[in-house]
Every structure is written in structure tokens, then in C-alpha cells.
């Protein structure tokens, strides 16, 4: 999926929000916004939004001398989701289809913007998760493909929601490799998040080799690329992974909450199906062919 | 009120929305966004957002060769509001305090973004108008000041809501001068809107001499400045007029719907009172002194 003109105001908004996380110094905010404006002039519209975003966040890190502005928010969201885990697991185990229930919670976990997290909203979202059917729902195809799959790749998105991803992995009953990011980027999960959320005790955890808020294949590590090509089933969480992989030929299932009009329009364009902003989606990849 | 860093993404978003109103040609959209990025580098943070916006909209008009991108939306909103007028007038006349009721409708009219107007939303807003108390409500001071006022200036905001402004003017029972913009700017009301909404039959209509989506005093016509200084009471509708007049010494009452965090924060800063986004406000000017 390519970057559009609609992404430009959003890049600028992200830059300002991130600048404010790094420091309270107004001079730094001004310098970051000045350089963010310059960045807008260099955006490559043949790349996906997450691929363009890398340079933006690198610039912010360099100016602010803050390598990981989201680190405290990430820790807080991990702690918070871990606190909810027993209650969510109980709801999953009590449901008629535990795997489906786990996927619903995992998609609902993706709805939350941990940057502006209110405990109340999160708990409400969790309470409603089982009632919220995905507006695009390829779960029947997913279970059919899963039955044949030996090697499952699970591409993580944000910190916090990892806890719900771990409950999905428990229900998959497969050999799963869980993929995080190599370097800090926004609130994307890193190895330390996977560790503190207990993922390493139930599956293999690797990084994709990048500090991109998505999965830009050509920039990923050789190890990741090998596993990606060998996978029988790939679960891709969140918008960033979708934006970078939506047109890739692979056995992909995209699980995400639709958060912006550009992604909404792209889903409609490639799938012919409509998913309004705020809704969850379990979408089979368009170039998905069972081996 | 001064332009802030938060205004930059908003300027860019406005540029794209307006570009799309002028033409479907993607090349024009790209050129407008390129020039909008350049504009961001020239923003003067000692001016208000509406004052900065003038150059942005002039650039869009020049590139697109479209002087008034909102003309059809303005006509549509006038027609739509005129259709609601009999029903709104009846509700006003049947209320216990018709002037207050008219002001509530006028503030509710300001809530509507005519760029994305759905008839249903508008009707719902109108239905709810009488139930929505302004979150900041200086109506008692307003009526006290109004009792002494001879010369009332009414600064218009958008097309469409003019119809509701006319119902306020009928209830004021004063010599009112109604002030529109001289040149097209966004969906701000012009003389032709005032005429088609019947304002000229109930009061004097003048322009402030500008094509700014607000009231930048120094740039206004001599005639307007004279009337502004001589006015006993000035009713200022909408965010744009508030943004340009919030710190001016004059007998001002601001009637608006709060639509952005920058205006929300400024209201809190100057008045010590809180008005969340989406709420209506009837706020006595901070430098208001009765003559």
C-alpha cells in the first residue's frame, strides 16, 4: 500500500505528539516540526506509510537525543494488559469457540491507542470484545488453513496487545514464531516486551531486523525473510504490518482495527469489502494461496 | 490568539480538503500540497490561525484557478437552513425565553460542518439545540448589557447558520449591523449569502473588508473599524472571529462551538473556564467593559 497525500498531515501530527513525549522544551518541539516539514517534501509516494515514517522517527530521535520516546507508555501498557490477562483468559475458556474468542480479544487489543489510554476505555473495550464481530471476517477460511499449517509466523504490532496475542498462540496449538521489531519505533513491541509479557515461554521470539512500524520485506533480516517464505500461515497484526504486506504473495491473514481513512480505502480497493474506521477486520490476504 | 504548532497539521488537512473541492485532477492536488508544505515553513506564529490561513487559501485559489471552492456547499447550506427556518422559529416562539432559545439554535448552527453535512445530523442537532446548555454561559451578563445597548454589531461566521442568526436578530429588538466577509474564504458568509437568507430585510449588512476567516482588525475596512469602535455590544460568531478577537478590548460576546484543541486550550487560558470540543460557549470578552 502506497503513501497518499492524506498521510502528510498525519505524519506532521505524529511528529508533534512524539516530540512532546521526548521533552517539554518548546525549542525542541519547534526544531522537530521544522525538520518534519522538510521531511514532508522528501516523502516517497511509491513506498508505504510505515516505510516513510522510519526517517521521520529517526529525525525525532536525533534532534531530541531520545531513542525510545514511548518506552514508559510501552511498559505501562504491558503491565496493564498483564493485569487483565486472568479475566480475559477466563472469558476465552468459557466461550464456545476459544480460538475465535482469543482472536476477538487480540483484535480488540489492537483498537487501543496506548498513547492516550484510559483504564476505563480499555476495560470497556475488553468487556465488549466478544460482542464485536469483525466487519470483515474470514475466520472460516482461517481455521481451514490453520488445520494444514505446520509453521506459523505471528507478526506482532504494539506493546500491551502482546498479552492478548499470547492467549491466541496458546489456542493455535502450533509451532509459532513470534516476530517483533529489532529497534524502538513508536509503541511497537520489542524483544523485551515479548519477554515481560511471557511470550518467550510459549513460542520462539525473533525480530524482523528493522525499526520500521511494519514489515518492509526487502529491509528485513535474512533470517526473517527465510522464515517468511517457509511459513504455512502468517498472522499479521495491526495497520503497520497490513500497510507493508497488503499486496505481498504469501499465506497471510490480517487482523487489525481500522484506524484511518487511507487504510479503510485500501482495504476496500483490494478486497471489494468495506470496513469503517473503528471496526475490526480478519482478512485473508489477496494473494494467499495454500501450498 | 496565536498560531501554535498544532495548527500545522490542520492547515495541511484543510489544504487537501479544499484542493479536492476545486478539481478531481490529482496533479493539482499534488501541486497544492507541495505549496502547502512550503507555506508551513512561512507560518507566522505571532499571528492568529485565520490570519495565516489567508495566504494558504490564496495559494489554493491561484493554483486551481478556483476563486470560491465552497460556493456550491454554501448555497446548499443556505437552502437547507432556510428549509428548517419555520420549524426552528416555531420552537423559539414556543420557548419560555425566545431570545435565549434563538441563541441556542444559533450556537448549534455553528456546530455543523457544512463540508460534510448529512441532513440527518443537522436535523438531530436542531432537535437537540434547546436541550444543549452552553458549557460556558454568560447569558445573564449578555441580557444585562443588551438592555443598555443601542448599536449592536453582529459578526457572522458561516453560510447556512446565517438563517439562525437572523432569528436571533429578530429577537434582539435593536439596531443591528450584520458583518460578513468581503471576499470568498472557506464557507464564510458573504453579502450574497446574507441576501439569500433574508438578512438585508431585517438589518444593515456590511462586510469587514477582508477575505480572512475571522476579524483581523488592522486589515479591516475603515468603515468596519469605525462601527466596531462605536458599538455598544458586539456578538461574535464562530471560532475564526474568536481566534482573531479573543484579546481585543471591546464589548464582545463570543458565541461558538469549540471545534479544536487549540481553541479549547485558549478559552481555558484566558477565561479559566473549561469548554470541551463539541460543546457550545457563550463567553463574555475578557476585556469587555461597559461604556
PDB file of N, CA and C in Angstrom, chain A residues 192-239:
ATOM      1  N   UNK A 192      12.150  -7.155  24.504  1.00  0.00           N
ATOM      2  CA  UNK A 192      11.942  -7.009  25.955  1.00  0.00           C
ATOM      3  C   UNK A 192      10.452  -7.005  26.306  1.00  0.00           C
ATOM      4  N   UNK A 193       9.621  -6.489  25.378  1.00  0.00           N
ATOM      5  CA  UNK A 193       8.166  -6.529  25.626  1.00  0.00           C
ATOM      6  C   UNK A 193       7.667  -7.976  25.563  1.00  0.00           C
ATOM      7  N   UNK A 194       8.152  -8.713  24.559  1.00  0.00           N
ATOM      8  CA  UNK A 194       7.756 -10.121  24.428  1.00  0.00           C
ATOM      9  C   UNK A 194       8.162 -10.897  25.681  1.00  0.00           C
ATOM     10  N   UNK A 195       9.362 -10.575  26.182  1.00  0.00           N
ATOM     11  CA  UNK A 195       9.843 -11.263  27.374  1.00  0.00           C
ATOM     12  C   UNK A 195       8.985 -10.927  28.594  1.00  0.00           C
ATOM     13  N   UNK A 196       8.734  -9.620  28.793  1.00  0.00           N
ATOM     14  CA  UNK A 196       7.998  -9.256  30.007  1.00  0.00           C
ATOM     15  C   UNK A 196       6.533  -9.672  29.914  1.00  0.00           C
ATOM     16  N   UNK A 197       6.037  -9.951  28.706  1.00  0.00           N
ATOM     17  CA  UNK A 197       4.650 -10.418  28.570  1.00  0.00           C
ATOM     18  C   UNK A 197       4.579 -11.944  28.468  1.00  0.00           C
ATOM     19  N   UNK A 198       5.707 -12.628  28.642  1.00  0.00           N
ATOM     20  CA  UNK A 198       5.701 -14.085  28.739  1.00  0.00           C
ATOM     21  C   UNK A 198       5.642 -14.826  27.416  1.00  0.00           C
ATOM     22  N   UNK A 199       5.874 -14.144  26.309  1.00  0.00           N
ATOM     23  CA  UNK A 199       5.791 -14.823  25.007  1.00  0.00           C
ATOM     24  C   UNK A 199       6.884 -15.869  24.836  1.00  0.00           C
ATOM     25  N   UNK A 200       8.049 -15.600  25.411  1.00  0.00           N
ATOM     26  CA  UNK A 200       9.188 -16.499  25.182  1.00  0.00           C
ATOM     27  C   UNK A 200       8.994 -17.875  25.814  1.00  0.00           C
ATOM     28  N   UNK A 201       8.039 -17.968  26.745  1.00  0.00           N
ATOM     29  CA  UNK A 201       7.793 -19.273  27.371  1.00  0.00           C
ATOM     30  C   UNK A 201       6.861 -20.150  26.547  1.00  0.00           C
ATOM     31  N   UNK A 202       6.179 -19.568  25.549  1.00  0.00           N
ATOM     32  CA  UNK A 202       5.212 -20.364  24.767  1.00  0.00           C
ATOM     33  C   UNK A 202       5.560 -20.477  23.288  1.00  0.00           C
ATOM     34  N   UNK A 203       6.528 -19.676  22.806  1.00  0.00           N
ATOM     35  CA  UNK A 203       6.890 -19.746  21.385  1.00  0.00           C
ATOM     36  C   UNK A 203       8.283 -19.170  21.176  1.00  0.00           C
ATOM     37  N   UNK A 204       8.769 -19.297  19.944  1.00  0.00           N
ATOM     38  CA  UNK A 204      10.049 -18.691  19.580  1.00  0.00           C
ATOM     39  C   UNK A 204       9.820 -17.210  19.273  1.00  0.00           C
ATOM     40  N   UNK A 205      10.686 -16.352  19.782  1.00  0.00           N
ATOM     41  CA  UNK A 205      10.568 -14.918  19.500  1.00  0.00           C
ATOM     42  C   UNK A 205      11.782 -14.468  18.701  1.00  0.00           C
ATOM     43  N   UNK A 206      11.521 -13.831  17.553  1.00  0.00           N
ATOM     44  CA  UNK A 206      12.622 -13.232  16.778  1.00  0.00           C
ATOM     45  C   UNK A 206      12.246 -11.801  16.430  1.00  0.00           C
ATOM     46  N   UNK A 207      13.194 -11.054  15.874  1.00  0.00           N
ATOM     47  CA  UNK A 207      12.835  -9.732  15.361  1.00  0.00           C
ATOM     48  C   UNK A 207      12.865  -9.790  13.842  1.00  0.00           C
ATOM     49  N   UNK A 208      12.196  -8.824  13.200  1.00  0.00           N
ATOM     50  CA  UNK A 208      12.245  -8.800  11.722  1.00  0.00           C
ATOM     51  C   UNK A 208      13.480  -8.053  11.222  1.00  0.00           C
ATOM     52  N   UNK A 209      14.285  -7.555  12.155  1.00  0.00           N
ATOM     53  CA  UNK A 209      15.539  -6.898  11.771  1.00  0.00           C
ATOM     54  C   UNK A 209      15.420  -5.414  11.495  1.00  0.00           C
ATOM     55  N   UNK A 210      14.207  -4.863  11.629  1.00  0.00           N
ATOM     56  CA  UNK A 210      14.025  -3.448  11.277  1.00  0.00           C
ATOM     57  C   UNK A 210      13.571  -2.611  12.475  1.00  0.00           C
ATOM     58  N   UNK A 211      13.595  -1.310  12.282  1.00  0.00           N
ATOM     59  CA  UNK A 211      12.995  -0.364  13.202  1.00  0.00           C
ATOM     60  C   UNK A 211      11.892   0.374  12.455  1.00  0.00           C
ATOM     61  N   UNK A 212      11.138  -0.384  11.652  1.00  0.00           N
ATOM     62  CA  UNK A 212      10.026   0.155  10.852  1.00  0.00           C
ATOM     63  C   UNK A 212       8.714  -0.289  11.503  1.00  0.00           C
ATOM     64  N   UNK A 213       7.709   0.595  11.594  1.00  0.00           N
ATOM     65  CA  UNK A 213       6.436   0.186  12.201  1.00  0.00           C
ATOM     66  C   UNK A 213       5.580  -0.647  11.237  1.00  0.00           C
ATOM     67  N   UNK A 214       6.188  -1.709  10.718  1.00  0.00           N
ATOM     68  CA  UNK A 214       5.519  -2.585   9.770  1.00  0.00           C
ATOM     69  C   UNK A 214       6.514  -3.662   9.377  1.00  0.00           C
ATOM     70  N   UNK A 215       6.283  -4.310   8.231  1.00  0.00           N
ATOM     71  CA  UNK A 215       7.170  -5.378   7.779  1.00  0.00           C
ATOM     72  C   UNK A 215       7.597  -5.118   6.337  1.00  0.00           C
ATOM     73  N   UNK A 216       8.600  -4.265   6.142  1.00  0.00           N
ATOM     74  CA  UNK A 216       9.093  -3.991   4.783  1.00  0.00           C
ATOM     75  C   UNK A 216      10.065  -5.094   4.391  1.00  0.00           C
ATOM     76  N   UNK A 217       9.571  -6.073   3.633  1.00  0.00           N
ATOM     77  CA  UNK A 217      10.318  -7.327   3.422  1.00  0.00           C
ATOM     78  C   UNK A 217      11.776  -7.130   3.012  1.00  0.00           C
ATOM     79  N   UNK A 218      11.995  -6.256   2.034  1.00  0.00           N
ATOM     80  CA  UNK A 218      13.354  -6.119   1.492  1.00  0.00           C
ATOM     81  C   UNK A 218      14.344  -5.626   2.547  1.00  0.00           C
ATOM     82  N   UNK A 219      13.831  -4.903   3.539  1.00  0.00           N
ATOM     83  CA  UNK A 219      14.713  -4.358   4.578  1.00  0.00           C
ATOM     84  C   UNK A 219      14.860  -5.313   5.761  1.00  0.00           C
ATOM     85  N   UNK A 220      14.109  -6.418   5.755  1.00  0.00           N
ATOM     86  CA  UNK A 220      14.134  -7.328   6.909  1.00  0.00           C
ATOM     87  C   UNK A 220      15.376  -8.220   6.880  1.00  0.00           C
ATOM     88  N   UNK A 221      15.668  -8.830   8.017  1.00  0.00           N
ATOM     89  CA  UNK A 221      16.850  -9.698   8.135  1.00  0.00           C
ATOM     90  C   UNK A 221      16.690 -10.942   7.260  1.00  0.00           C
ATOM     91  N   UNK A 222      17.824 -11.549   6.894  1.00  0.00           N
ATOM     92  CA  UNK A 222      17.789 -12.786   6.109  1.00  0.00           C
ATOM     93  C   UNK A 222      17.017 -13.866   6.855  1.00  0.00           C
ATOM     94  N   UNK A 223      17.261 -13.967   8.177  1.00  0.00           N
ATOM     95  CA  UNK A 223      16.584 -14.984   8.988  1.00  0.00           C
ATOM     96  C   UNK A 223      15.069 -14.824   8.881  1.00  0.00           C
ATOM     97  N   UNK A 224      14.597 -13.578   9.054  1.00  0.00           N
ATOM     98  CA  UNK A 224      13.160 -13.350   8.976  1.00  0.00           C
ATOM     99  C   UNK A 224      12.626 -13.688   7.586  1.00  0.00           C
ATOM    100  N   UNK A 225      13.330 -13.242   6.551  1.00  0.00           N
ATOM    101  CA  UNK A 225      12.857 -13.484   5.182  1.00  0.00           C
ATOM    102  C   UNK A 225      12.738 -14.983   4.891  1.00  0.00           C
ATOM    103  N   UNK A 226      13.705 -15.764   5.409  1.00  0.00           N
ATOM    104  CA  UNK A 226      13.684 -17.214   5.227  1.00  0.00           C
ATOM    105  C   UNK A 226      12.436 -17.804   5.893  1.00  0.00           C
ATOM    106  N   UNK A 227      12.174 -17.392   7.124  1.00  0.00           N
ATOM    107  CA  UNK A 227      11.003 -17.895   7.849  1.00  0.00           C
ATOM    108  C   UNK A 227       9.709 -17.456   7.177  1.00  0.00           C
ATOM    109  N   UNK A 228       9.707 -16.235   6.652  1.00  0.00           N
ATOM    110  CA  UNK A 228       8.519 -15.702   5.979  1.00  0.00           C
ATOM    111  C   UNK A 228       8.187 -16.562   4.756  1.00  0.00           C
ATOM    112  N   UNK A 229       9.216 -16.894   3.970  1.00  0.00           N
ATOM    113  CA  UNK A 229       8.993 -17.707   2.759  1.00  0.00           C
ATOM    114  C   UNK A 229       8.580 -19.131   3.107  1.00  0.00           C
ATOM    115  N   UNK A 230       9.070 -19.634   4.242  1.00  0.00           N
ATOM    116  CA  UNK A 230       8.806 -21.031   4.613  1.00  0.00           C
ATOM    117  C   UNK A 230       7.487 -21.198   5.365  1.00  0.00           C
ATOM    118  N   UNK A 231       6.886 -20.102   5.817  1.00  0.00           N
ATOM    119  CA  UNK A 231       5.698 -20.196   6.682  1.00  0.00           C
ATOM    120  C   UNK A 231       4.500 -20.773   5.919  1.00  0.00           C
ATOM    121  N   UNK A 232       3.706 -21.579   6.618  1.00  0.00           N
ATOM    122  CA  UNK A 232       2.457 -22.099   6.054  1.00  0.00           C
ATOM    123  C   UNK A 232       1.301 -21.132   6.294  1.00  0.00           C
ATOM    124  N   UNK A 233       1.447 -20.376   7.377  1.00  0.00           N
ATOM    125  CA  UNK A 233       0.393 -19.427   7.735  1.00  0.00           C
ATOM    126  C   UNK A 233       1.052 -18.245   8.443  1.00  0.00           C
ATOM    127  N   UNK A 234       0.657 -17.021   8.041  1.00  0.00           N
ATOM    128  CA  UNK A 234       1.229 -15.821   8.654  1.00  0.00           C
ATOM    129  C   UNK A 234       0.096 -14.964   9.202  1.00  0.00           C
ATOM    130  N   UNK A 235       0.124 -14.756  10.504  1.00  0.00           N
ATOM    131  CA  UNK A 235      -0.860 -13.879  11.147  1.00  0.00           C
ATOM    132  C   UNK A 235      -0.209 -12.509  11.287  1.00  0.00           C
ATOM    133  N   UNK A 236      -0.824 -11.515  10.676  1.00  0.00           N
ATOM    134  CA  UNK A 236      -0.257 -10.163  10.653  1.00  0.00           C
ATOM    135  C   UNK A 236      -1.155  -9.241  11.460  1.00  0.00           C
ATOM    136  N   UNK A 237      -0.626  -8.719  12.553  1.00  0.00           N
ATOM    137  CA  UNK A 237      -1.422  -7.865  13.432  1.00  0.00           C
ATOM    138  C   UNK A 237      -1.223  -6.375  13.103  1.00  0.00           C
ATOM    139  N   UNK A 238      -2.328  -5.622  13.073  1.00  0.00           N
ATOM    140  CA  UNK A 238      -2.232  -4.165  13.062  1.00  0.00           C
ATOM    141  C   UNK A 238      -2.096  -3.528  11.689  1.00  0.00           C
ATOM    142  N   UNK A 239      -2.282  -2.197  11.684  1.00  0.00           N
ATOM    143  CA  UNK A 239      -2.249  -1.454  10.433  1.00  0.00           C
ATOM    144  C   UNK A 239      -0.870  -1.443   9.778  1.00  0.00           C
TER     145      UNK A 239
END
